[in-house]
Amino acid sequence: MDAGQTKSPVEAHPPEAPANDPTYDTVLVVDFGAQYAQLIARRVREAHVYSEIVPHTMPISEMLARRPKGIIFSGGPASVHVEHAPSLDAAVYDSGVPILGICYGAQLVAQQLGGEVARTGKGEYGRTQMQVTNRSVLFGDLPSEQDVWMSHFDSIVRPPEGFIATATTGEVAVAALEDADRAIYGVQFHPEVVHTPRGQELLKAFLYEVCECRPTWTMASVIEQTVEAIRAQVGDERVICGLSGGVDSAVAAALVHKAIGDQLTCVYVDIGLMREGESEQVEETFRRQFNMDLVHVKAADRFLEALNDIVEPERKRTIIGETFWRVFSEVAADHGDARFLVQGTLYPDVVESGSHSDPSSMIKSHHNLIAFPEGLHFELVEPLRALFKDEVRALGEQLGLPEEIVWRQPFPGPGLAVRIVGTITPERVEILRAADAIVTEEIKRAGLYRELWQSFAVLPAVRTVGVQGDERTYAYPIVIRAVTSDDAMTADWARLPYELLERLSSRIINEVQGVNRVALDITSKPPGTIEWE
């Protein structure tokens, strides 16, 4: 089940991650309340070192119980001077575990160890030139002058005793600091963002040279370890998996099938609101290529009937979710010997669920036990629970899934229902599906499909006047939505070439009956959302 798929809200649990697996070294990323933590964790993984995000409220004893080879303090939106600013037990500095503080994390290191952090009135934002002033293992052979990305108002004006400043900028005297004897480092800038060109090299220096981590976190090793874990969890029991056609559920199914073969039955509920060719792709891939036991439930009529005359977006989502679980439960009842259910939960889902933070930060819920309306119960198998989206795609490629599935753009669980603004009818679904297929085809032809986070068509259920063949028409408009993003938390509208927009408009109007106008959505997120509903 992928983006937007309705899930049963039950208690969230931390991932069964390989923090204590001797195959991997672990680096903890302490989250101080911004989105930087996930990006830092991804960059550590890109260096082939396993990382986990933990809250700053976690007791130090729990952190150390995970036997980390290093700890990274993330940036954060607060000032170290404000009341109730996020902090952590200073005992961490006596643990002997190497520490790297980034931005807010660096300021916290300085403040807690006796240095001085001040509001100098000279903040730094954006690209900044930095000069390395002292030799440091972090900078290694990097140029003495380099561009870095800054985002701070407070500044470290005096390092703690035992520390030296290793870099400076035109505005701040301490852009980086360290106590090499204690393996405690801090950088005022953000090495994890692409706007710091040599930032990944600095992170690798910390991981390999300071922490002495082994680069063993590879997709091949992840597959091997996960297959063993699935077999240990499942044993000889039967397993059922709900396929949505998206990448998460597809990779989860392929991985579980690799582990237990014919013990797995996959269920694909065709809700009648999928993209063009999606159901056929599921059949081709899982039944014919992987020889899986696949149950294809064609339930379009049930969903469209349930959605009749429904306009309110959240009501649409609720009805689709309830109908999906009802249909899925009927199929599951025919496989009553199945004890486990596969779900494509990803690591960001776990982080966003608040499972590592306080309840007030909870965005959405995940679970380890599902209770269906008919009283069926399954234990969850979540093979992707420790992985980021880019890692899931890499895993899918390694497992042999076709490119069309591995690199498929995110698609809402309710499907085209939330891309029809207004009531849903079979006619509107077919019009939107045809227009959306043209958008996808032309975006791929232009070589932009992988560069865009999402690109699709929207159908507002209104009629606009037009002239076709010397006759006045009243037909639907189609809105093209294309955005760039790293994580869907924020997004910018994509600057598509005019030639591409011209082809899209011409083809949609000429090939899709019932459309006489094409518009382009140029709204970023925020203030708008990526989807229209």
XYZ file of N, CA, C and O in Angstrom, residues 172-237:
264
model
N 31.324 35.190 10.765
C 31.456 34.491 12.046
C 32.873 33.934 12.203
O 33.493 33.483 11.244
N 33.352 33.993 13.427
C 34.711 33.531 13.710
C 34.791 32.016 13.845
O 35.854 31.429 13.665
N 33.663 31.388 14.190
C 33.665 29.940 14.417
C 32.624 29.293 13.508
O 31.450 29.177 13.853
N 33.059 28.889 12.306
C 32.176 28.170 11.387
C 32.300 26.672 11.572
O 31.454 25.905 11.114
N 33.369 26.243 12.241
C 33.567 24.835 12.588
C 34.480 24.794 13.797
O 35.342 25.666 13.976
N 34.278 23.782 14.638
C 35.106 23.647 15.837
C 35.261 22.179 16.172
O 34.469 21.329 15.723
N 36.281 21.871 16.978
C 36.497 20.471 17.332
C 37.378 20.336 18.563
O 38.202 21.198 18.874
N 37.167 19.230 19.248
C 38.082 18.721 20.264
C 38.442 17.328 19.785
O 37.759 16.342 20.088
N 39.506 17.227 19.002
C 39.866 15.958 18.369
C 40.178 14.880 19.390
O 39.917 13.694 19.147
N 40.740 15.249 20.539
C 41.064 14.244 21.557
C 39.812 13.541 22.069
O 39.852 12.363 22.402
N 38.705 14.277 22.156
C 37.442 13.686 22.621
C 36.535 13.284 21.465
O 35.438 12.757 21.683
N 36.995 13.533 20.231
C 36.219 13.196 19.025
C 34.852 13.886 19.032
O 33.833 13.281 18.720
N 34.850 15.180 19.370
C 33.626 15.969 19.359
C 33.813 17.104 18.352
O 34.764 17.890 18.473
N 32.935 17.184 17.376
C 33.076 18.127 16.275
C 31.770 18.896 16.086
O 30.688 18.425 16.458
N 31.886 20.067 15.494
C 30.697 20.854 15.181
C 30.922 21.695 13.942
O 32.032 22.199 13.728
N 29.899 21.827 13.117
C 29.959 22.696 11.936
C 28.706 23.563 11.935
O 27.599 23.076 12.178
N 28.884 24.853 11.678
C 27.763 25.778 11.694
C 26.901 25.638 10.442
O 25.711 25.952 10.447
N 27.485 25.128 9.369
C 26.779 25.014 8.096
C 26.094 23.648 7.974
O 26.179 22.802 8.873
N 25.421 23.447 6.841
C 24.678 22.208 6.608
C 25.395 21.365 5.545
O 25.190 21.564 4.341
N 26.200 20.383 5.948
C 26.890 19.553 4.963
C 25.950 18.596 4.231
O 26.306 18.057 3.178
N 24.750 18.373 4.775
C 23.841 17.378 4.197
C 23.087 17.880 2.970
O 22.517 17.074 2.215
N 23.049 19.214 2.735
C 22.272 19.735 1.615
C 23.143 19.826 0.363
O 24.369 19.967 0.442
N 22.504 19.747 -0.792
C 23.256 19.751 -2.053
C 23.923 21.095 -2.290
O 24.867 21.190 -3.083
N 23.459 22.152 -1.611
C 24.045 23.477 -1.796
C 25.411 23.602 -1.120
O 26.090 24.620 -1.293
N 25.797 22.604 -0.326
C 27.174 22.525 0.173
C 27.873 21.473 -0.677
O 27.769 20.271 -0.403
N 28.565 21.867 -1.751
C 29.054 20.911 -2.755
C 29.949 19.806 -2.198
O 29.911 18.670 -2.675
N 30.774 20.116 -1.186
C 31.696 19.101 -0.661
C 31.212 18.538 0.684
O 31.980 17.915 1.417
N 29.937 18.767 0.980
C 29.400 18.352 2.271
C 29.414 16.857 2.503
O 29.702 16.385 3.615
N 29.116 16.073 1.457
C 29.103 14.622 1.633
C 30.495 14.096 1.937
O 30.651 13.128 2.698
N 31.524 14.741 1.397
C 32.902 14.321 1.693
C 33.222 14.565 3.163
O 33.926 13.777 3.799
N 32.721 15.665 3.710
C 32.926 15.927 5.132
C 32.226 14.868 5.986
O 32.803 14.354 6.954
N 30.991 14.517 5.623
C 30.273 13.492 6.375
C 30.997 12.148 6.293
O 31.094 11.420 7.285
N 31.515 11.816 5.122
C 32.261 10.558 4.978
C 33.519 10.571 5.845
O 33.888 9.538 6.424
N 34.182 11.723 5.941
C 35.374 11.814 6.787
C 35.009 11.533 8.239
O 35.729 10.828 8.955
N 33.870 12.075 8.685
C 33.426 11.800 10.058
C 33.105 10.320 10.221
O 33.524 9.685 11.211
N 32.395 9.742 9.258
C 31.962 8.351 9.370
C 33.133 7.375 9.304
O 33.233 6.446 10.113
N 34.031 7.594 8.332
C 35.104 6.624 8.098
C 36.342 6.886 8.944
O 36.924 5.962 9.515
N 36.766 8.157 9.025
C 38.018 8.485 9.700
C 37.842 8.630 11.213
O 38.676 8.155 11.987
N 36.770 9.309 11.624
C 36.556 9.543 13.053
C 35.862 8.346 13.711
O 36.328 7.818 14.716
N 34.731 7.932 13.135
C 33.939 6.849 13.742
C 34.438 5.454 13.360
O 34.063 4.467 14.003
N 35.246 5.389 12.289
C 35.764 4.114 11.787
C 34.639 3.144 11.433
O 34.690 1.943 11.718
N 33.604 3.692 10.799
C 32.482 2.861 10.359
C 32.866 2.061 9.109
O 33.633 2.522 8.265
N 32.267 0.895 8.994
C 32.452 0.061 7.803
C 31.334 0.361 6.800
O 30.167 0.450 7.194
N 31.651 0.499 5.516
C 30.614 0.784 4.506
C 29.902 -0.490 4.058
O 29.977 -0.901 2.892
N 29.193 -1.126 4.990
C 28.566 -2.431 4.706
C 27.064 -2.336 4.458
O 26.432 -3.357 4.170
N 26.486 -1.129 4.592
C 25.043 -0.987 4.368
C 24.801 -0.874 2.864
O 24.790 0.200 2.285
N 24.624 -1.997 2.209
C 24.362 -2.044 0.772
C 23.046 -2.769 0.544
O 22.575 -3.522 1.403
N 22.454 -2.572 -0.626
C 21.168 -3.218 -0.895
C 21.310 -4.734 -0.959
O 20.404 -5.471 -0.571
N 22.460 -5.216 -1.404
C 22.665 -6.669 -1.418
C 22.651 -7.225 -0.001
O 22.025 -8.268 0.273
N 23.321 -6.536 0.914
C 23.338 -7.010 2.304
C 21.979 -6.841 2.960
O 21.559 -7.677 3.771
N 21.249 -5.776 2.589
C 19.910 -5.560 3.141
C 18.977 -6.687 2.713
O 18.202 -7.222 3.518
N 19.049 -7.063 1.446
C 18.212 -8.168 0.961
C 18.522 -9.447 1.724
O 17.616 -10.145 2.206
N 19.807 -9.756 1.852
C 20.213 -10.988 2.543
C 19.720 -11.007 3.988
O 19.129 -11.998 4.453
N 19.925 -9.907 4.703
C 19.523 -9.855 6.108
C 18.002 -9.866 6.264
O 17.460 -10.513 7.165
N 17.299 -9.148 5.368
C 15.844 -9.073 5.477
C 15.200 -10.408 5.154
O 14.220 -10.808 5.794
N 15.718 -11.095 4.170
C 15.195 -12.429 3.835
C 15.315 -13.361 5.038
O 14.375 -14.101 5.374
N 16.455 -13.320 5.704
C 16.641 -14.157 6.903
C 15.644 -13.776 7.990
O 15.060 -14.644 8.653
N 15.429 -12.455 8.177
C 14.506 -11.994 9.217
C 13.070 -12.408 8.907
O 12.309 -12.792 9.813
N 12.669 -12.327 7.626
C 11.311 -12.725 7.239
C 11.101 -14.209 7.505
O 10.072 -14.626 8.059
N 12.071 -15.018 7.115
C 11.947 -16.465 7.340
C 11.861 -16.799 8.819
O 11.082 -17.667 9.230
N 12.635 -16.085 9.626
C 12.597 -16.328 11.067
C 11.253 -15.920 11.653
O 10.726 -16.591 12.547
N 10.673 -14.829 11.164
C 9.396 -14.349 11.683
C 8.232 -15.226 11.252
O 7.345 -15.549 12.047
N 8.240 -15.635 9.991
C 7.083 -16.295 9.398
C 7.100 -17.810 9.598
O 6.051 -18.431 9.805
N 8.274 -18.403 9.529
C 8.357 -19.862 9.626
C 7.651 -20.514 8.457
O 7.872 -20.153 7.294
N 6.749 -21.456 8.738
C 6.012 -22.164 7.685
C 4.604 -21.620 7.484
O 3.793 -22.229 6.774
N 4.290 -20.480 8.105
C 2.931 -19.949 8.048
C 2.637 -19.325 6.681
O 3.530 -18.920 5.940
